[in-house]
Amino acid sequence: MSHSERRLVILGVAASDSHAVANHLIAHALRGLGFEVENLGTCTPVEEFAQACEQHPDAEAVIIGSLNGHIHEDLRDLPAAREAGRITCPVIVGGNLSVGSKKDPRDLERLQSLGVDRILQDPAQLLPALDELRASRTADRQRLPVAS
């Protein structure tokens, strides 16, 4: 993979969550597919994701896992970080995204209203989602008007 084809993602686990196993498995799988992974580990606040995005402006996505079900509270600062232009790439979340066994479809809408681009139910959806987001961003860049 040449430098121009380099695919970098920022990975971490939501601020209140210390579940590390899935995080390490996803990082390992993505590296095996040729991705560079900036893994921020567990208990990562939005501020740390924003700092990582500023250090890696070419990152193609921020991937946030959560298993404890408190992702909504953990991402309360995401709208401000996005609005300030500190997180400009797509944000993908996955895991157990609400407390309790009964899932409310409004939980997914709440995540989208916070600025989440993709919500994954299964880790197998991650690579297709990354490829699709990358293709749509490339298409958007090709549609930009060219100054003559």
mmCIF file with all atom_site columns, C-alpha atoms in Angstrom:
data_model
loop_
_atom_site.group_PDB
_atom_site.id
_atom_site.type_symbol
_atom_site.label_atom_id
_atom_site.label_alt_id
_atom_site.label_comp_id
_atom_site.label_asym_id
_atom_site.label_entity_id
_atom_site.label_seq_id
_atom_site.pdbx_PDB_ins_code
_atom_site.Cartn_x
_atom_site.Cartn_y
_atom_site.Cartn_z
_atom_site.occupancy
_atom_site.B_iso_or_equiv
_atom_site.pdbx_formal_charge
_atom_site.auth_seq_id
_atom_site.auth_comp_id
_atom_site.auth_asym_id
_atom_site.auth_atom_id
_atom_site.pdbx_PDB_model_num
ATOM 1   C CA . MET A 1 1   ? 0.000   0.000  0.000   1.00 0.00 ? 1   MET A CA 1
ATOM 2   C CA . SER A 1 2   ? 1.569   3.315  -1.027  1.00 0.00 ? 2   SER A CA 1
ATOM 3   C CA . HIS A 1 3   ? 1.452   6.309  1.295   1.00 0.00 ? 3   HIS A CA 1
ATOM 4   C CA . SER A 1 4   ? -1.371  7.853  -0.744  1.00 0.00 ? 4   SER A CA 1
ATOM 5   C CA . GLU A 1 5   ? -3.374  4.653  -0.266  1.00 0.00 ? 5   GLU A CA 1
ATOM 6   C CA . ARG A 1 6   ? -2.629  4.598  3.460   1.00 0.00 ? 6   ARG A CA 1
ATOM 7   C CA . ARG A 1 7   ? -5.755  3.947  5.471   1.00 0.00 ? 7   ARG A CA 1
ATOM 8   C CA . LEU A 1 8   ? -5.639  5.278  9.009   1.00 0.00 ? 8   LEU A CA 1
ATOM 9   C CA . VAL A 1 9   ? -8.395  4.964  11.601  1.00 0.00 ? 9   VAL A CA 1
ATOM 10  C CA . ILE A 1 10  ? -8.658  6.202  15.158  1.00 0.00 ? 10  ILE A CA 1
ATOM 11  C CA . LEU A 1 11  ? -10.015 3.562  17.525  1.00 0.00 ? 11  LEU A CA 1
ATOM 12  C CA . GLY A 1 12  ? -11.055 3.715  21.136  1.00 0.00 ? 12  GLY A CA 1
ATOM 13  C CA . VAL A 1 13  ? -13.540 2.710  23.784  1.00 0.00 ? 13  VAL A CA 1
ATOM 14  C CA . ALA A 1 14  ? -16.040 5.246  25.158  1.00 0.00 ? 14  ALA A CA 1
ATOM 15  C CA . ALA A 1 15  ? -15.110 7.332  28.206  1.00 0.00 ? 15  ALA A CA 1
ATOM 16  C CA . SER A 1 16  ? -16.873 5.352  30.941  1.00 0.00 ? 16  SER A CA 1
ATOM 17  C CA . ASP A 1 17  ? -16.023 1.940  29.489  1.00 0.00 ? 17  ASP A CA 1
ATOM 18  C CA . SER A 1 18  ? -13.020 -0.211 30.410  1.00 0.00 ? 18  SER A CA 1
ATOM 19  C CA . HIS A 1 19  ? -13.804 -3.229 28.165  1.00 0.00 ? 19  HIS A CA 1
ATOM 20  C CA . ALA A 1 20  ? -10.541 -3.866 26.317  1.00 0.00 ? 20  ALA A CA 1
ATOM 21  C CA . VAL A 1 21  ? -10.877 -7.258 24.603  1.00 0.00 ? 21  VAL A CA 1
ATOM 22  C CA . ALA A 1 22  ? -13.057 -6.230 21.636  1.00 0.00 ? 22  ALA A CA 1
ATOM 23  C CA . ASN A 1 23  ? -10.939 -3.102 21.189  1.00 0.00 ? 23  ASN A CA 1
ATOM 24  C CA . HIS A 1 24  ? -7.757  -5.160 20.869  1.00 0.00 ? 24  HIS A CA 1
ATOM 25  C CA . LEU A 1 25  ? -9.408  -7.703 18.552  1.00 0.00 ? 25  LEU A CA 1
ATOM 26  C CA . ILE A 1 26  ? -10.708 -4.948 16.239  1.00 0.00 ? 26  ILE A CA 1
ATOM 27  C CA . ALA A 1 27  ? -7.313  -3.205 16.197  1.00 0.00 ? 27  ALA A CA 1
ATOM 28  C CA . HIS A 1 28  ? -5.597  -6.507 15.372  1.00 0.00 ? 28  HIS A CA 1
ATOM 29  C CA . ALA A 1 29  ? -8.104  -7.342 12.619  1.00 0.00 ? 29  ALA A CA 1
ATOM 30  C CA . LEU A 1 30  ? -7.821  -3.887 11.017  1.00 0.00 ? 30  LEU A CA 1
ATOM 31  C CA . ARG A 1 31  ? -4.009  -4.005 11.098  1.00 0.00 ? 31  ARG A CA 1
ATOM 32  C CA . GLY A 1 32  ? -4.208  -7.426 9.461   1.00 0.00 ? 32  GLY A CA 1
ATOM 33  C CA . LEU A 1 33  ? -6.208  -5.790 6.643   1.00 0.00 ? 33  LEU A CA 1
ATOM 34  C CA . GLY A 1 34  ? -3.475  -3.179 6.149   1.00 0.00 ? 34  GLY A CA 1
ATOM 35  C CA . PHE A 1 35  ? -4.929  -0.325 8.183   1.00 0.00 ? 35  PHE A CA 1
ATOM 36  C CA . GLU A 1 36  ? -2.870  1.885  10.433  1.00 0.00 ? 36  GLU A CA 1
ATOM 37  C CA . VAL A 1 37  ? -4.696  2.017  13.752  1.00 0.00 ? 37  VAL A CA 1
ATOM 38  C CA . GLU A 1 38  ? -4.219  4.813  16.260  1.00 0.00 ? 38  GLU A CA 1
ATOM 39  C CA . ASN A 1 39  ? -5.637  2.904  19.228  1.00 0.00 ? 39  ASN A CA 1
ATOM 40  C CA . LEU A 1 40  ? -6.511  5.193  22.136  1.00 0.00 ? 40  LEU A CA 1
ATOM 41  C CA . GLY A 1 41  ? -7.604  2.234  24.260  1.00 0.00 ? 41  GLY A CA 1
ATOM 42  C CA . THR A 1 42  ? -10.276 2.202  26.928  1.00 0.00 ? 42  THR A CA 1
ATOM 43  C CA . CYS A 1 43  ? -11.973 5.028  28.828  1.00 0.00 ? 43  CYS A CA 1
ATOM 44  C CA . THR A 1 44  ? -11.394 7.548  26.024  1.00 0.00 ? 44  THR A CA 1
ATOM 45  C CA . PRO A 1 45  ? -13.222 10.881 26.322  1.00 0.00 ? 45  PRO A CA 1
ATOM 46  C CA . VAL A 1 46  ? -14.363 12.787 23.216  1.00 0.00 ? 46  VAL A CA 1
ATOM 47  C CA . GLU A 1 47  ? -11.550 15.302 23.851  1.00 0.00 ? 47  GLU A CA 1
ATOM 48  C CA . GLU A 1 48  ? -8.922  12.579 23.248  1.00 0.00 ? 48  GLU A CA 1
ATOM 49  C CA . PHE A 1 49  ? -10.621 11.533 20.008  1.00 0.00 ? 49  PHE A CA 1
ATOM 50  C CA . ALA A 1 50  ? -10.608 15.212 18.936  1.00 0.00 ? 50  ALA A CA 1
ATOM 51  C CA . GLN A 1 51  ? -6.886  15.543 19.741  1.00 0.00 ? 51  GLN A CA 1
ATOM 52  C CA . ALA A 1 52  ? -6.136  12.375 17.761  1.00 0.00 ? 52  ALA A CA 1
ATOM 53  C CA . CYS A 1 53  ? -8.089  13.769 14.787  1.00 0.00 ? 53  CYS A CA 1
ATOM 54  C CA . GLU A 1 54  ? -6.074  16.985 14.950  1.00 0.00 ? 54  GLU A CA 1
ATOM 55  C CA . GLN A 1 55  ? -2.831  14.951 14.993  1.00 0.00 ? 55  GLN A CA 1
ATOM 56  C CA . HIS A 1 56  ? -4.068  12.713 12.133  1.00 0.00 ? 56  HIS A CA 1
ATOM 57  C CA . PRO A 1 57  ? -6.091  14.907 9.736   1.00 0.00 ? 57  PRO A CA 1
ATOM 58  C CA . ASP A 1 58  ? -5.955  12.108 7.135   1.00 0.00 ? 58  ASP A CA 1
ATOM 59  C CA . ALA A 1 59  ? -7.818  9.647  9.398   1.00 0.00 ? 59  ALA A CA 1
ATOM 60  C CA . GLU A 1 60  ? -10.743 8.174  7.524   1.00 0.00 ? 60  GLU A CA 1
ATOM 61  C CA . ALA A 1 61  ? -12.859 7.398  10.596  1.00 0.00 ? 61  ALA A CA 1
ATOM 62  C CA . VAL A 1 62  ? -13.140 7.497  14.359  1.00 0.00 ? 62  VAL A CA 1
ATOM 63  C CA . ILE A 1 63  ? -14.343 4.122  15.638  1.00 0.00 ? 63  ILE A CA 1
ATOM 64  C CA . ILE A 1 64  ? -15.786 4.098  19.158  1.00 0.00 ? 64  ILE A CA 1
ATOM 65  C CA . GLY A 1 65  ? -16.789 0.941  20.975  1.00 0.00 ? 65  GLY A CA 1
ATOM 66  C CA . SER A 1 66  ? -18.977 0.712  24.038  1.00 0.00 ? 66  SER A CA 1
ATOM 67  C CA . LEU A 1 67  ? -20.070 -2.359 25.929  1.00 0.00 ? 67  LEU A CA 1
ATOM 68  C CA . ASN A 1 68  ? -21.404 -0.856 29.154  1.00 0.00 ? 68  ASN A CA 1
ATOM 69  C CA . GLY A 1 69  ? -24.369 0.852  27.469  1.00 0.00 ? 69  GLY A CA 1
ATOM 70  C CA . HIS A 1 70  ? -23.501 4.442  28.458  1.00 0.00 ? 70  HIS A CA 1
ATOM 71  C CA . ILE A 1 71  ? -22.406 5.680  25.011  1.00 0.00 ? 71  ILE A CA 1
ATOM 72  C CA . HIS A 1 72  ? -24.997 8.486  24.906  1.00 0.00 ? 72  HIS A CA 1
ATOM 73  C CA . GLU A 1 73  ? -23.594 10.119 28.023  1.00 0.00 ? 73  GLU A CA 1
ATOM 74  C CA . ASP A 1 74  ? -20.006 9.378  26.921  1.00 0.00 ? 74  ASP A CA 1
ATOM 75  C CA . LEU A 1 75  ? -20.559 11.189 23.607  1.00 0.00 ? 75  LEU A CA 1
ATOM 76  C CA . ARG A 1 76  ? -22.277 14.287 25.049  1.00 0.00 ? 76  ARG A CA 1
ATOM 77  C CA . ASP A 1 77  ? -19.285 16.423 23.914  1.00 0.00 ? 77  ASP A CA 1
ATOM 78  C CA . LEU A 1 78  ? -19.275 15.052 20.347  1.00 0.00 ? 78  LEU A CA 1
ATOM 79  C CA . PRO A 1 79  ? -21.605 17.696 18.833  1.00 0.00 ? 79  PRO A CA 1
ATOM 80  C CA . ALA A 1 80  ? -19.342 20.518 20.076  1.00 0.00 ? 80  ALA A CA 1
ATOM 81  C CA . ALA A 1 81  ? -16.190 18.765 18.818  1.00 0.00 ? 81  ALA A CA 1
ATOM 82  C CA . ARG A 1 82  ? -17.774 18.241 15.389  1.00 0.00 ? 82  ARG A CA 1
ATOM 83  C CA . GLU A 1 83  ? -19.127 21.792 15.224  1.00 0.00 ? 83  GLU A CA 1
ATOM 84  C CA . ALA A 1 84  ? -15.692 23.197 16.110  1.00 0.00 ? 84  ALA A CA 1
ATOM 85  C CA . GLY A 1 85  ? -14.160 21.185 13.245  1.00 0.00 ? 85  GLY A CA 1
ATOM 86  C CA . ARG A 1 86  ? -12.060 19.086 15.614  1.00 0.00 ? 86  ARG A CA 1
ATOM 87  C CA . ILE A 1 87  ? -13.594 15.795 14.428  1.00 0.00 ? 87  ILE A CA 1
ATOM 88  C CA . THR A 1 88  ? -14.265 16.047 10.703  1.00 0.00 ? 88  THR A CA 1
ATOM 89  C CA . CYS A 1 89  ? -14.064 12.411 9.607   1.00 0.00 ? 89  CYS A CA 1
ATOM 90  C CA . PRO A 1 90  ? -16.988 9.994  9.971   1.00 0.00 ? 90  PRO A CA 1
ATOM 91  C CA . VAL A 1 91  ? -17.698 8.620  13.451  1.00 0.00 ? 91  VAL A CA 1
ATOM 92  C CA . ILE A 1 92  ? -18.640 4.940  13.738  1.00 0.00 ? 92  ILE A CA 1
ATOM 93  C CA . VAL A 1 93  ? -19.927 3.377  16.957  1.00 0.00 ? 93  VAL A CA 1
ATOM 94  C CA . GLY A 1 94  ? -20.610 -0.218 17.833  1.00 0.00 ? 94  GLY A CA 1
ATOM 95  C CA . GLY A 1 95  ? -21.132 -2.564 20.740  1.00 0.00 ? 95  GLY A CA 1
ATOM 96  C CA . ASN A 1 96  ? -23.847 -2.654 23.373  1.00 0.00 ? 96  ASN A CA 1
ATOM 97  C CA . LEU A 1 97  ? -25.203 0.847  22.966  1.00 0.00 ? 97  LEU A CA 1
ATOM 98  C CA . SER A 1 98  ? -27.834 1.046  25.696  1.00 0.00 ? 98  SER A CA 1
ATOM 99  C CA . VAL A 1 99  ? -28.426 -0.322 29.169  1.00 0.00 ? 99  VAL A CA 1
ATOM 100 C CA . GLY A 1 100 ? -30.827 -3.231 29.583  1.00 0.00 ? 100 GLY A CA 1
ATOM 101 C CA . SER A 1 101 ? -31.950 -6.025 27.308  1.00 0.00 ? 101 SER A CA 1
ATOM 102 C CA . LYS A 1 102 ? -34.853 -4.119 25.742  1.00 0.00 ? 102 LYS A CA 1
ATOM 103 C CA . LYS A 1 103 ? -33.474 -1.884 22.989  1.00 0.00 ? 103 LYS A CA 1
ATOM 104 C CA . ASP A 1 104 ? -35.227 1.321  22.012  1.00 0.00 ? 104 ASP A CA 1
ATOM 105 C CA . PRO A 1 105 ? -34.918 2.403  18.337  1.00 0.00 ? 105 PRO A CA 1
ATOM 106 C CA . ARG A 1 106 ? -34.785 6.012  19.566  1.00 0.00 ? 106 ARG A CA 1
ATOM 107 C CA . ASP A 1 107 ? -31.356 5.236  21.053  1.00 0.00 ? 107 ASP A CA 1
ATOM 108 C CA . LEU A 1 108 ? -29.957 4.987  17.523  1.00 0.00 ? 108 LEU A CA 1
ATOM 109 C CA . GLU A 1 109 ? -31.621 8.272  16.535  1.00 0.00 ? 109 GLU A CA 1
ATOM 110 C CA . ARG A 1 110 ? -30.096 9.916  19.615  1.00 0.00 ? 110 ARG A CA 1
ATOM 111 C CA . LEU A 1 111 ? -26.640 8.742  18.559  1.00 0.00 ? 111 LEU A CA 1
ATOM 112 C CA . GLN A 1 112 ? -27.144 10.141 15.067  1.00 0.00 ? 112 GLN A CA 1
ATOM 113 C CA . SER A 1 113 ? -28.277 13.465 16.553  1.00 0.00 ? 113 SER A CA 1
ATOM 114 C CA . LEU A 1 114 ? -25.008 13.551 18.537  1.00 0.00 ? 114 LEU A CA 1
ATOM 115 C CA . GLY A 1 115 ? -23.040 13.346 15.266  1.00 0.00 ? 115 GLY A CA 1
ATOM 116 C CA . VAL A 1 116 ? -22.518 9.602  14.793  1.00 0.00 ? 116 VAL A CA 1
ATOM 117 C CA . ASP A 1 117 ? -22.404 8.636  11.108  1.00 0.00 ? 117 ASP A CA 1
ATOM 118 C CA . ARG A 1 118 ? -22.680 4.842  11.390  1.00 0.00 ? 118 ARG A CA 1
ATOM 119 C CA . ILE A 1 119 ? -23.989 2.531  14.085  1.00 0.00 ? 119 ILE A CA 1
ATOM 120 C CA . LEU A 1 120 ? -22.848 -1.064 13.760  1.00 0.00 ? 120 LEU A CA 1
ATOM 121 C CA . GLN A 1 121 ? -24.583 -4.030 15.332  1.00 0.00 ? 121 GLN A CA 1
ATOM 122 C CA . ASP A 1 122 ? -21.827 -6.496 14.408  1.00 0.00 ? 122 ASP A CA 1
ATOM 123 C CA . PRO A 1 123 ? -18.023 -6.127 14.063  1.00 0.00 ? 123 PRO A CA 1
ATOM 124 C CA . ALA A 1 124 ? -18.286 -7.832 10.645  1.00 0.00 ? 124 ALA A CA 1
ATOM 125 C CA . GLN A 1 125 ? -20.004 -4.648 9.409   1.00 0.00 ? 125 GLN A CA 1
ATOM 126 C CA . LEU A 1 126 ? -16.912 -2.515 10.111  1.00 0.00 ? 126 LEU A CA 1
ATOM 127 C CA . LEU A 1 127 ? -14.853 -3.087 6.947   1.00 0.00 ? 127 LEU A CA 1
ATOM 128 C CA . PRO A 1 128 ? -17.838 -2.693 4.582   1.00 0.00 ? 128 PRO A CA 1
ATOM 129 C CA . ALA A 1 129 ? -18.804 0.514  6.426   1.00 0.00 ? 129 ALA A CA 1
ATOM 130 C CA . LEU A 1 130 ? -15.252 1.906  6.168   1.00 0.00 ? 130 LEU A CA 1
ATOM 131 C CA . ASP A 1 131 ? -15.092 1.066  2.458   1.00 0.00 ? 131 ASP A CA 1
ATOM 132 C CA . GLU A 1 132 ? -18.495 2.643  1.806   1.00 0.00 ? 132 GLU A CA 1
ATOM 133 C CA . LEU A 1 133 ? -17.666 5.822  3.748   1.00 0.00 ? 133 LEU A CA 1
ATOM 134 C CA . ARG A 1 134 ? -14.326 6.103  1.937   1.00 0.00 ? 134 ARG A CA 1
ATOM 135 C CA . ALA A 1 135 ? -15.986 5.673  -1.475  1.00 0.00 ? 135 ALA A CA 1
ATOM 136 C CA . SER A 1 136 ? -18.608 8.325  -0.691  1.00 0.00 ? 136 SER A CA 1
ATOM 137 C CA . ARG A 1 137 ? -15.955 10.797 0.541   1.00 0.00 ? 137 ARG A CA 1
ATOM 138 C CA . THR A 1 138 ? -13.906 10.211 -2.637  1.00 0.00 ? 138 THR A CA 1
ATOM 139 C CA . ALA A 1 139 ? -17.012 10.786 -4.769  1.00 0.00 ? 139 ALA A CA 1
ATOM 140 C CA . ASP A 1 140 ? -17.778 14.001 -2.828  1.00 0.00 ? 140 ASP A CA 1
ATOM 141 C CA . ARG A 1 141 ? -14.240 15.295 -3.475  1.00 0.00 ? 141 ARG A CA 1
ATOM 142 C CA . GLN A 1 142 ? -14.584 14.538 -7.186  1.00 0.00 ? 142 GLN A CA 1
ATOM 143 C CA . ARG A 1 143 ? -17.834 16.540 -7.341  1.00 0.00 ? 143 ARG A CA 1
ATOM 144 C CA . LEU A 1 144 ? -16.299 19.691 -5.882  1.00 0.00 ? 144 LEU A CA 1
ATOM 145 C CA . PRO A 1 145 ? -16.237 22.556 -8.376  1.00 0.00 ? 145 PRO A CA 1
ATOM 146 C CA . VAL A 1 146 ? -12.839 23.195 -9.922  1.00 0.00 ? 146 VAL A CA 1
ATOM 147 C CA . ALA A 1 147 ? -11.661 26.784 -10.210 1.00 0.00 ? 147 ALA A CA 1
ATOM 148 C CA . SER A 1 148 ? -10.709 27.692 -13.777 1.00 0.00 ? 148 SER A CA 1
#
